Short mmCIF file of N, CA and C in Angstrom, two decimals:
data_model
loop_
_atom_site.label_atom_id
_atom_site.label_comp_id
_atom_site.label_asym_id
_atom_site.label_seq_id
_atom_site.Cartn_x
_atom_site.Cartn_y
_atom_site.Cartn_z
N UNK W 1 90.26 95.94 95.45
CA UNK W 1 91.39 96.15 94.57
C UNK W 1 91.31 97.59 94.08
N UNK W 2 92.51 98.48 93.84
CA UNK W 2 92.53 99.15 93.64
C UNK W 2 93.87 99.99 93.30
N UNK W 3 93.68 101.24 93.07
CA UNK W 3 94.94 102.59 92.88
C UNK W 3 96.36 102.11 93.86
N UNK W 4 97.69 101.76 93.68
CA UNK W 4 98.45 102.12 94.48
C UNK W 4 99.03 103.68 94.87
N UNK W 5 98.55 103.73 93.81
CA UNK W 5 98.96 105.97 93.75
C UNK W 5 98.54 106.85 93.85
N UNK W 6 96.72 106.34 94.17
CA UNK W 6 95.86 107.73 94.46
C UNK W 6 95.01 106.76 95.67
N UNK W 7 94.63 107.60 96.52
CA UNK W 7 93.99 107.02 98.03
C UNK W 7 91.94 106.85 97.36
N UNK W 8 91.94 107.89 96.33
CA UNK W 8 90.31 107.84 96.13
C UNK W 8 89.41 107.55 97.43
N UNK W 9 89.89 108.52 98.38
CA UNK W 9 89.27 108.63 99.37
C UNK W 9 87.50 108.56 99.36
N UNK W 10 87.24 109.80 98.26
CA UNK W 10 86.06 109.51 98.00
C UNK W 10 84.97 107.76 98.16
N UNK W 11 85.65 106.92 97.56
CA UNK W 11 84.91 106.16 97.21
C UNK W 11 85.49 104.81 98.20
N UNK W 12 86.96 104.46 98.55
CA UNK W 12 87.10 103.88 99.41
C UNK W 12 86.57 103.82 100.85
N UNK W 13 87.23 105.36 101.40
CA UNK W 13 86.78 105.99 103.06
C UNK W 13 84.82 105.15 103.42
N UNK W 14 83.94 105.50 102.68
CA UNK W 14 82.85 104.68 102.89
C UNK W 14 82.40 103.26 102.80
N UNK W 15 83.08 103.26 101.31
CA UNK W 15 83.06 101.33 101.46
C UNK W 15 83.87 100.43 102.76
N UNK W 16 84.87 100.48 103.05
CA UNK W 16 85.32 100.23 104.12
C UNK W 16 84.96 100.32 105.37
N UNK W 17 84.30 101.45 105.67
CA UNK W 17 83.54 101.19 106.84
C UNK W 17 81.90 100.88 106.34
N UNK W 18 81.66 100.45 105.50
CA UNK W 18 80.75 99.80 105.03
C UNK W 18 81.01 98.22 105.02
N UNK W 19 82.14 97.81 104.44
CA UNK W 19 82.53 96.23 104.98
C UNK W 19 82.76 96.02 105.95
N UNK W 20 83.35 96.69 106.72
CA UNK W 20 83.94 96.41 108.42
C UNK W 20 82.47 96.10 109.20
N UNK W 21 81.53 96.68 108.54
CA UNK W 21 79.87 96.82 109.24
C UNK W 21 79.39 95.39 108.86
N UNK W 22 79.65 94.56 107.97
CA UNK W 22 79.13 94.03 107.12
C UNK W 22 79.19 92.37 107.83
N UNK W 23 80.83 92.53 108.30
CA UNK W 23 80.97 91.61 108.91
C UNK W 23 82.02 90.36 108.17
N UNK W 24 82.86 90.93 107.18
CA UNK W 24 83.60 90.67 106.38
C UNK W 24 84.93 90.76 106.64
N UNK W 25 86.04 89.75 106.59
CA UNK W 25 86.98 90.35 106.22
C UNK W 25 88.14 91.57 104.97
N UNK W 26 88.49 91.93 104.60
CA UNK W 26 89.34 92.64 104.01
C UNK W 26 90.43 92.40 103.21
N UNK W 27 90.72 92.13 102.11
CA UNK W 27 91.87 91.60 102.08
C UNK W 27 92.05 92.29 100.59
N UNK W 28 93.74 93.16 100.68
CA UNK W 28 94.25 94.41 99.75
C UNK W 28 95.81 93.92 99.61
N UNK W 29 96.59 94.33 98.50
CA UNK W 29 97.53 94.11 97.96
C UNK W 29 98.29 94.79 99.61
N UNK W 30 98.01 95.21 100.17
CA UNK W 30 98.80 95.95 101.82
C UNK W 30 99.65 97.32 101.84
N UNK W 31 99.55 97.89 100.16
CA UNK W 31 100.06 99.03 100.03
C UNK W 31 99.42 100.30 100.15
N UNK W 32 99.99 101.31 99.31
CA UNK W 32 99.46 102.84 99.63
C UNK W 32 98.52 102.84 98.89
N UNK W 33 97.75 104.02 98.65
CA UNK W 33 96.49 104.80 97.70
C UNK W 33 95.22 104.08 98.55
N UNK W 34 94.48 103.80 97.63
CA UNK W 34 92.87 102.98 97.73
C UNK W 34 93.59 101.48 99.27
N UNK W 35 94.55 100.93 98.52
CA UNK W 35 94.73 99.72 100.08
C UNK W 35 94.91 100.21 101.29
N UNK W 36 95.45 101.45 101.33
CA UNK W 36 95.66 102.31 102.62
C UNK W 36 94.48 102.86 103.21
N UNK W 37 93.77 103.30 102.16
CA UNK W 37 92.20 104.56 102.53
C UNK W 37 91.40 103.24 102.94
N UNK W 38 91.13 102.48 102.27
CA UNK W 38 89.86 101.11 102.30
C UNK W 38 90.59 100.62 104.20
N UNK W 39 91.86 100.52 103.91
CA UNK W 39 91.98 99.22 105.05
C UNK W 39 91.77 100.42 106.35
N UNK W 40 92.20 101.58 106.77
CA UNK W 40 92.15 102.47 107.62
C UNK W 40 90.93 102.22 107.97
N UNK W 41 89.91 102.78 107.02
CA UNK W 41 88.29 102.93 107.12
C UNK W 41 87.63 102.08 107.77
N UNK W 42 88.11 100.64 107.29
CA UNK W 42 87.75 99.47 107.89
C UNK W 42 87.86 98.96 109.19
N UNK W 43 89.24 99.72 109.67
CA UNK W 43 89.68 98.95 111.21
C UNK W 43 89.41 100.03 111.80
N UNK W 44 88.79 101.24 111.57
CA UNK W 44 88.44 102.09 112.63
C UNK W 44 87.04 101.57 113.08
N UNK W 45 86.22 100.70 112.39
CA UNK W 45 84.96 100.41 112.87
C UNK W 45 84.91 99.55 114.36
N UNK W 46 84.57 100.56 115.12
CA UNK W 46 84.45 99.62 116.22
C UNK W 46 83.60 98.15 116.28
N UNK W 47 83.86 97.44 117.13
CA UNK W 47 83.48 96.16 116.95
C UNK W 47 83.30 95.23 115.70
N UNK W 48 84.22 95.41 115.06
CA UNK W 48 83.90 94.98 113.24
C UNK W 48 84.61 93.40 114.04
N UNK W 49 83.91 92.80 112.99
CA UNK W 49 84.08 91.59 113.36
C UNK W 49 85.31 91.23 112.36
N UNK W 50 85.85 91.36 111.13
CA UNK W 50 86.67 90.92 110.07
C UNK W 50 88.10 91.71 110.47
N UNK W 51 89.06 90.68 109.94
CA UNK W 51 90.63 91.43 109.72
C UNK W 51 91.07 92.29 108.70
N UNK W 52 91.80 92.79 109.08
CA UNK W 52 92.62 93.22 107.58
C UNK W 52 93.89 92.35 106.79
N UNK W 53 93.25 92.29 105.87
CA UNK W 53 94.45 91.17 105.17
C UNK W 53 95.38 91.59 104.49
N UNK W 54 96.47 91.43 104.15
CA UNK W 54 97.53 92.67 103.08
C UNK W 54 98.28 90.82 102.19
N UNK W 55 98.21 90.84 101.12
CA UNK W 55 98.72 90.54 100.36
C UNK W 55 100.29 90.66 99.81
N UNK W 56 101.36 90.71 100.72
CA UNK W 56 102.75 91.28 99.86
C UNK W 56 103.31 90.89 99.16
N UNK W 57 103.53 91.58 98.37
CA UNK W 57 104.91 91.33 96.94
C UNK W 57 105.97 91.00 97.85
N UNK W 58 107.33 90.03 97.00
CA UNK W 58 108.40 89.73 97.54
C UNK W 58 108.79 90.47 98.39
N UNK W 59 109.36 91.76 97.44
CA UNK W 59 110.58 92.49 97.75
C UNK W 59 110.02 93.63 99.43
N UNK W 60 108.79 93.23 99.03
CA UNK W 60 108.11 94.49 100.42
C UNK W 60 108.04 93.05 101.44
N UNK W 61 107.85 92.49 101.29
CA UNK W 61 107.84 91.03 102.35
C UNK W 61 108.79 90.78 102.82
N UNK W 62 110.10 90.74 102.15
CA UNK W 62 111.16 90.31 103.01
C UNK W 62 111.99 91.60 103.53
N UNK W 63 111.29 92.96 103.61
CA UNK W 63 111.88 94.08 103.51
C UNK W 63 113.54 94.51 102.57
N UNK W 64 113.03 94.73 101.60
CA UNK W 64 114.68 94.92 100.79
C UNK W 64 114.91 96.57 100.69
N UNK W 65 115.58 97.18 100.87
CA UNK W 65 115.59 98.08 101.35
C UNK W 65 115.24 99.11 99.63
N UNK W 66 114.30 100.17 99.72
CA UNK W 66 114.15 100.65 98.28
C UNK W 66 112.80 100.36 97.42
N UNK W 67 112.61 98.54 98.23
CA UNK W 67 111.43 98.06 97.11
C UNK W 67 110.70 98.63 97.18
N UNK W 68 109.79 99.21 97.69
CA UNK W 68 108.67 100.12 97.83
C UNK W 68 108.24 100.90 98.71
N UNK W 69 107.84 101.86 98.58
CA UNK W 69 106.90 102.28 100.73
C UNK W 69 105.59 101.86 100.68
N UNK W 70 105.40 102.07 101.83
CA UNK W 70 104.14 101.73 102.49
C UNK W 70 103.88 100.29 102.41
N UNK W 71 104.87 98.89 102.46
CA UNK W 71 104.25 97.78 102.33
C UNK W 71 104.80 97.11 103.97
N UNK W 72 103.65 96.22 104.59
CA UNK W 72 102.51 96.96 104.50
C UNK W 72 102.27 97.75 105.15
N UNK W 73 100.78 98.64 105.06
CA UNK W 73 100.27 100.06 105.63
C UNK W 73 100.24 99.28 107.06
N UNK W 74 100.10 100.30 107.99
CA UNK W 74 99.85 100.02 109.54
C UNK W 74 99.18 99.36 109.30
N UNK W 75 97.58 99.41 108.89
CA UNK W 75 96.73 98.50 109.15
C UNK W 75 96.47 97.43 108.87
N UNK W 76 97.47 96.66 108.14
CA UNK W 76 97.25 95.27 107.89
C UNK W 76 97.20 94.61 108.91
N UNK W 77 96.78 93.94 109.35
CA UNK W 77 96.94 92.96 110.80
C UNK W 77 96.96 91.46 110.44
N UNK W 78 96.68 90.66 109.32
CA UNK W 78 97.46 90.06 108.80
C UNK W 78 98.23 90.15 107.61
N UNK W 79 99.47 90.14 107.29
CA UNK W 79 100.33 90.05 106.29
C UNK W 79 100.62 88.68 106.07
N UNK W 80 100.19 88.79 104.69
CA UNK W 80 100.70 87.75 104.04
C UNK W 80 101.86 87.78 103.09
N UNK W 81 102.66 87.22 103.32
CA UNK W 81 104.13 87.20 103.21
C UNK W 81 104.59 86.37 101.40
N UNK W 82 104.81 86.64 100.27
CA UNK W 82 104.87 85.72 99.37
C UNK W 82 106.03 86.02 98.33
N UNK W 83 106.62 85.10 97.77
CA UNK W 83 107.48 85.14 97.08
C UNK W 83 107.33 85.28 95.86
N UNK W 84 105.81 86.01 95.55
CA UNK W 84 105.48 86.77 94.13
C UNK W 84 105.80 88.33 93.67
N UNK W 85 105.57 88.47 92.93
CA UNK W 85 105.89 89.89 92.08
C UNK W 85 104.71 90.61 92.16
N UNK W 86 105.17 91.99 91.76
CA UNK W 86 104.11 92.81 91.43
C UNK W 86 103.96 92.96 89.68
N UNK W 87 103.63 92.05 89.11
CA UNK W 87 103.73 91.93 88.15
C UNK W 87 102.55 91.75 87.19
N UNK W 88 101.46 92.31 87.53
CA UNK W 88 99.70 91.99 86.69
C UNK W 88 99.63 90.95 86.73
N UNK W 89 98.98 90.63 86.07
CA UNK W 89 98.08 89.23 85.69
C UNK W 89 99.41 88.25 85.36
N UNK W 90 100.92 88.41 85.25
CA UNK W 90 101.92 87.25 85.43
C UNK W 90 101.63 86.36 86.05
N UNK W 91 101.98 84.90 85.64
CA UNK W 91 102.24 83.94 86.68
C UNK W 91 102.68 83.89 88.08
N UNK W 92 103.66 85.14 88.13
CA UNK W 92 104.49 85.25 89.08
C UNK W 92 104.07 86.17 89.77
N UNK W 93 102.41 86.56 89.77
CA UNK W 93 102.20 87.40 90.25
C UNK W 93 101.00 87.50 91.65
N UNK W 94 101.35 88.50 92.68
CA UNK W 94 100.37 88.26 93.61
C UNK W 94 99.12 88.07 93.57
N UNK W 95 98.86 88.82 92.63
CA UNK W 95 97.58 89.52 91.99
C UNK W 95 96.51 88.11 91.95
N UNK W 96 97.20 87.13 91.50
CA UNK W 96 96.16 85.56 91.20
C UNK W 96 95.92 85.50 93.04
N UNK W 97 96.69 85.52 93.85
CA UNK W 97 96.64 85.38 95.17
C UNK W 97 95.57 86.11 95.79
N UNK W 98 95.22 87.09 95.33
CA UNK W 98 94.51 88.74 95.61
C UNK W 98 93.21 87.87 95.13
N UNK W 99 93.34 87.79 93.91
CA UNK W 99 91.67 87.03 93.25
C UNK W 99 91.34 86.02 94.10
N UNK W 100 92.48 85.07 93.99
CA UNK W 100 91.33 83.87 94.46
C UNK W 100 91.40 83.53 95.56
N UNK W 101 92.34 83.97 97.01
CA UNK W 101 91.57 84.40 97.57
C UNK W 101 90.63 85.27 98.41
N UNK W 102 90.31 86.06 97.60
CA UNK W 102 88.96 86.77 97.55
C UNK W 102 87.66 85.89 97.33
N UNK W 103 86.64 85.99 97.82
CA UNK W 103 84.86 85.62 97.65
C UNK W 103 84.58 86.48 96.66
N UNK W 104 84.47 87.65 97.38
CA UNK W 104 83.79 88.77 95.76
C UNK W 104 85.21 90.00 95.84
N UNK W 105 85.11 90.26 94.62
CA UNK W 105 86.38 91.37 94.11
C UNK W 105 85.60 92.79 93.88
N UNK W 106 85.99 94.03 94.47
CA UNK W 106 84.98 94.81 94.60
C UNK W 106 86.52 95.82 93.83
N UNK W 107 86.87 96.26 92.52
CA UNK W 107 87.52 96.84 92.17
C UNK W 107 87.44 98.49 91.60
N UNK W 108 87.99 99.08 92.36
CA UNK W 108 88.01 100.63 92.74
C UNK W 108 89.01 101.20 91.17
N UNK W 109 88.54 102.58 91.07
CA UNK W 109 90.30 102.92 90.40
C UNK W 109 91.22 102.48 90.62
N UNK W 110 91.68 102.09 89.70
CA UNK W 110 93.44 102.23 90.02
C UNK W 110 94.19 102.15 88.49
N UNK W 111 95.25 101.55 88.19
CA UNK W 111 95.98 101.32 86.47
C UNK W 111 96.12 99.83 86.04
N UNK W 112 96.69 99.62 85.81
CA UNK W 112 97.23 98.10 84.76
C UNK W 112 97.12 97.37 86.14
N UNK W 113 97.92 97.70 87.27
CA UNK W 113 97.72 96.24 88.54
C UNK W 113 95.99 95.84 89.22
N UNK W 114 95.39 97.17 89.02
CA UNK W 114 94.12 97.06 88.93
C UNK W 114 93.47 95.98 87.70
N UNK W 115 93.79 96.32 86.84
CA UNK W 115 93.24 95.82 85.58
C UNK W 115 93.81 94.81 85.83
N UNK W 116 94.68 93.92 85.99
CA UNK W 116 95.03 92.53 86.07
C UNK W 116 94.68 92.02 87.28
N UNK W 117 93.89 92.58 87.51
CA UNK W 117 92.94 92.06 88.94
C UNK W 117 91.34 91.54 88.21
N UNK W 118 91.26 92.74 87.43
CA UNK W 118 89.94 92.85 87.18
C UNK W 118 90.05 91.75 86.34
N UNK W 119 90.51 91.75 85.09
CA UNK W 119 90.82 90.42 84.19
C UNK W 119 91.13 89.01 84.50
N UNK W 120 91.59 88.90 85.89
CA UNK W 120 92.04 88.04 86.76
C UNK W 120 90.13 86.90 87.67
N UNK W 121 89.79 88.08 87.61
CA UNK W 121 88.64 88.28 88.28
C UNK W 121 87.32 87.16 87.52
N UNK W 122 87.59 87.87 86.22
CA UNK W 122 86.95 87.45 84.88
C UNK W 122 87.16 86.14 84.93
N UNK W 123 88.72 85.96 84.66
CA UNK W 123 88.96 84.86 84.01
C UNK W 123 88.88 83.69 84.89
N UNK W 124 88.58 83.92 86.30
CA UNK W 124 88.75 82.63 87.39
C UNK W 124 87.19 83.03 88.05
N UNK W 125 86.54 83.64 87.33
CA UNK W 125 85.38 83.39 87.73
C UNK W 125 84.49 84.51 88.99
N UNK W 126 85.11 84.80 89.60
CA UNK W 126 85.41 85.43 90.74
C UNK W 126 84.26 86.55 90.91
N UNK W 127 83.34 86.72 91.44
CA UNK W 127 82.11 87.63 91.43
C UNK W 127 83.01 89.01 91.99
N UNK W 128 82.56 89.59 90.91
CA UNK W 128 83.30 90.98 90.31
C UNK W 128 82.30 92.23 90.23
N UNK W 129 82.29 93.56 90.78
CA UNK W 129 81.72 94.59 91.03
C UNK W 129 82.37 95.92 90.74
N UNK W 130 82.46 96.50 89.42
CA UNK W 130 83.43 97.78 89.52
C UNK W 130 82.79 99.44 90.05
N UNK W 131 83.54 99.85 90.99
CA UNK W 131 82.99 100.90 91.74
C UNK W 131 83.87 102.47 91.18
N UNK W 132 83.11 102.91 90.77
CA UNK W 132 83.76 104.56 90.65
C UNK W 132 84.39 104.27 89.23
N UNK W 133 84.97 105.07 88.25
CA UNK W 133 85.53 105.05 86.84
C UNK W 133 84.83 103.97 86.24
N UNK W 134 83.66 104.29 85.70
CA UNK W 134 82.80 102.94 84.95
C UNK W 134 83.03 103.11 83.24
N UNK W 135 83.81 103.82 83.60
CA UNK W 135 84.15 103.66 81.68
C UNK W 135 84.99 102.51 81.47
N UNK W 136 85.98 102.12 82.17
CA UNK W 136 86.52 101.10 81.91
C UNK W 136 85.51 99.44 82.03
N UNK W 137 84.46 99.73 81.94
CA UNK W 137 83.71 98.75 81.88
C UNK W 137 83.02 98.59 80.57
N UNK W 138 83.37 99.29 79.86
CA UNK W 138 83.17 99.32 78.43
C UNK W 138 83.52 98.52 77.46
N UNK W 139 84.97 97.70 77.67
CA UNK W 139 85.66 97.02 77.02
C UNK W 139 85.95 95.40 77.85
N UNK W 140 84.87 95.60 78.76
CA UNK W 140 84.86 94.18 79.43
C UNK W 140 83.27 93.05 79.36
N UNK W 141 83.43 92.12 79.81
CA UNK W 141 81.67 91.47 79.27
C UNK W 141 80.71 92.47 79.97
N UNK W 142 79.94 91.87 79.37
CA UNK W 142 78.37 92.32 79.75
C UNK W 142 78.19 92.31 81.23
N UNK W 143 78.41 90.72 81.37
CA UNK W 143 78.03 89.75 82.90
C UNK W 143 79.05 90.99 84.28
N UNK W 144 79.88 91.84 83.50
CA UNK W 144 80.93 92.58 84.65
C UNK W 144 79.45 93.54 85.56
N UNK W 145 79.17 93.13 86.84
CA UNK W 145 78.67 94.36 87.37
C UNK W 145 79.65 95.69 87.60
N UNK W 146 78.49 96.90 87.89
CA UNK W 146 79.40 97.96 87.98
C UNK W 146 78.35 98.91 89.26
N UNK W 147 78.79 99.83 89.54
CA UNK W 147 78.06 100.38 91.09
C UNK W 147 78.50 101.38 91.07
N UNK W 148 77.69 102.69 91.40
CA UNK W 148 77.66 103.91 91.34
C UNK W 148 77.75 104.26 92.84
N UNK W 149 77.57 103.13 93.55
CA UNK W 149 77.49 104.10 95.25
C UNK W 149 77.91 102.91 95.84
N UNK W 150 77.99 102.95 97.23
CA UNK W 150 78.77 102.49 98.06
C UNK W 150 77.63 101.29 98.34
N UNK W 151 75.72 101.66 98.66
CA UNK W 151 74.85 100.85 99.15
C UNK W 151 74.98 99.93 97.84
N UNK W 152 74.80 99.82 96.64
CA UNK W 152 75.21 99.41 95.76
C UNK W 152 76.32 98.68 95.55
N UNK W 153 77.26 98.53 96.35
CA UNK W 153 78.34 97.69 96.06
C UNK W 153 77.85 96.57 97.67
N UNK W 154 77.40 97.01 98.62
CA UNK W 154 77.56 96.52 99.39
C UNK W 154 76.16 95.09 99.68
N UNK W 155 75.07 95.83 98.24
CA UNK W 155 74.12 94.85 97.84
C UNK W 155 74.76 93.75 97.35
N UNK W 156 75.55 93.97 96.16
CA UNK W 156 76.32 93.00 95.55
C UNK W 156 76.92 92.03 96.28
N UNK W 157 77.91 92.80 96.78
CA UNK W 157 78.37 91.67 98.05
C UNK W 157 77.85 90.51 99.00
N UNK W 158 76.76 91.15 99.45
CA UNK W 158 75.55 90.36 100.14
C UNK W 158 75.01 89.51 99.59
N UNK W 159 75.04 89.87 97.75
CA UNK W 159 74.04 88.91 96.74
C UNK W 159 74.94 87.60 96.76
N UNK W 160 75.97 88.06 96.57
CA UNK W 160 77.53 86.99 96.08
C UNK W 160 77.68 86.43 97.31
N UNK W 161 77.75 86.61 98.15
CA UNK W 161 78.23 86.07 99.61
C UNK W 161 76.55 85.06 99.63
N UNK W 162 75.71 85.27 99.61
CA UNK W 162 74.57 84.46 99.99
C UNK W 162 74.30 83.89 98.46
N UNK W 163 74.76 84.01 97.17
CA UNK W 163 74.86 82.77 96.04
C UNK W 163 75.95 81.32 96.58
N UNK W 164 76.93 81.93 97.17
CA UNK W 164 78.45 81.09 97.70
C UNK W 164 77.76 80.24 98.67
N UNK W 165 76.50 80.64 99.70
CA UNK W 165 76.54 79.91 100.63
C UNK W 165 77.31 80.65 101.77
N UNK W 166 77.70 81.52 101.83
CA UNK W 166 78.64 82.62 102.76
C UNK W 166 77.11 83.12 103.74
N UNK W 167 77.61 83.61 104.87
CA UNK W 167 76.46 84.70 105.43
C UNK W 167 77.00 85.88 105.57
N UNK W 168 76.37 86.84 105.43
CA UNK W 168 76.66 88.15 105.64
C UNK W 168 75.50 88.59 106.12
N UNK W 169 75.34 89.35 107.95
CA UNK W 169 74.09 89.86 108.08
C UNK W 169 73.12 90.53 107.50
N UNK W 170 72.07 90.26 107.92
CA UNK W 170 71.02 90.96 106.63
C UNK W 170 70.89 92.48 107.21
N UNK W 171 70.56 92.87 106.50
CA UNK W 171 70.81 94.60 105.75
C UNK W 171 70.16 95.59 107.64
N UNK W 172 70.82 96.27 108.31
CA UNK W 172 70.40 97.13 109.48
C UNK W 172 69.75 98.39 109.02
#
């Protein structure tokens, strides 16, 4: 989860081909910034075993002409198609779709659609990891992990995926 308006190449471009390695699927709201940089990164990994998943809001799903660009980016290779909003943490919103289903939520920069991911995350339980801007972890529980590097997020993942009962190969 992440930025629709800034790519944060920095911190996406590696994690992504860090999950694609991992043996994971992918799965991003299917738009621009961080969903564009992460999902690229990811499907360039040769032999990656996982898809790319894109999550769409209505109006980019049924193409209405205006609703947005970039939905979804080339690289989604599955789109998921839904008759929700882009609307945060709303009822009516994709964002619950994005959380749950997700295994672990690995949340990057981004603004308020970020944050109603992250809160989303919280509130349904959802093994949660915030990567890059750790100040906003200030005003959330204790229990929120947070990760300064990419090997670091990708521990987490491994931890959460093998608490679930999930496999994720062990570490190359």
């Amino acid at each position: 989860m992440g930025a629709g308006a800034h790519a944060h190449e920095d911190l996406a471009v590696p994690l992504g081909r860090q999950l694609a390695r991992l043996g994971v699927h992918l799965l991003t709201g299917g738009g621009s910034g961080v969903m564009t940089s992460v999902s690229r990164a990811f499907s360039e990994v040769e032999d990656r075993a996982g898809l790319v998943i894109g999550v769409l809001p209505l109006a980019e799903a049924i193409g209405v002409p205006g609703a947005g660009e970039g939905y979804p980016h080339p690289w989604v290779e599955v789109p998921v198609r839904t008759h929700l909003g882009k609307l945060g943490a709303d009822t009516f919103s994709r964002n619950h779709v994005n959380v749950l289903t997700s295994d672990v939520v690995v949340a990057l920069p981004g603004s308020s659609g970020t944050a109603s991911e992250v809160a989303l995350s919280i509130h349904y339980g959802r093994p949660l990891v915030l990567f890059g801007d750790l100040n906003r972890a200030r005003d959330l529980p204790g229990t929120v992990a947070t990760a300064t590097s990419v090997d670091e997020v990708i521990a987490f993942v491994r931890n959460a995926l093998a608490r679930m009962g999930g496999s994720a190969p062990p570490p190359s």
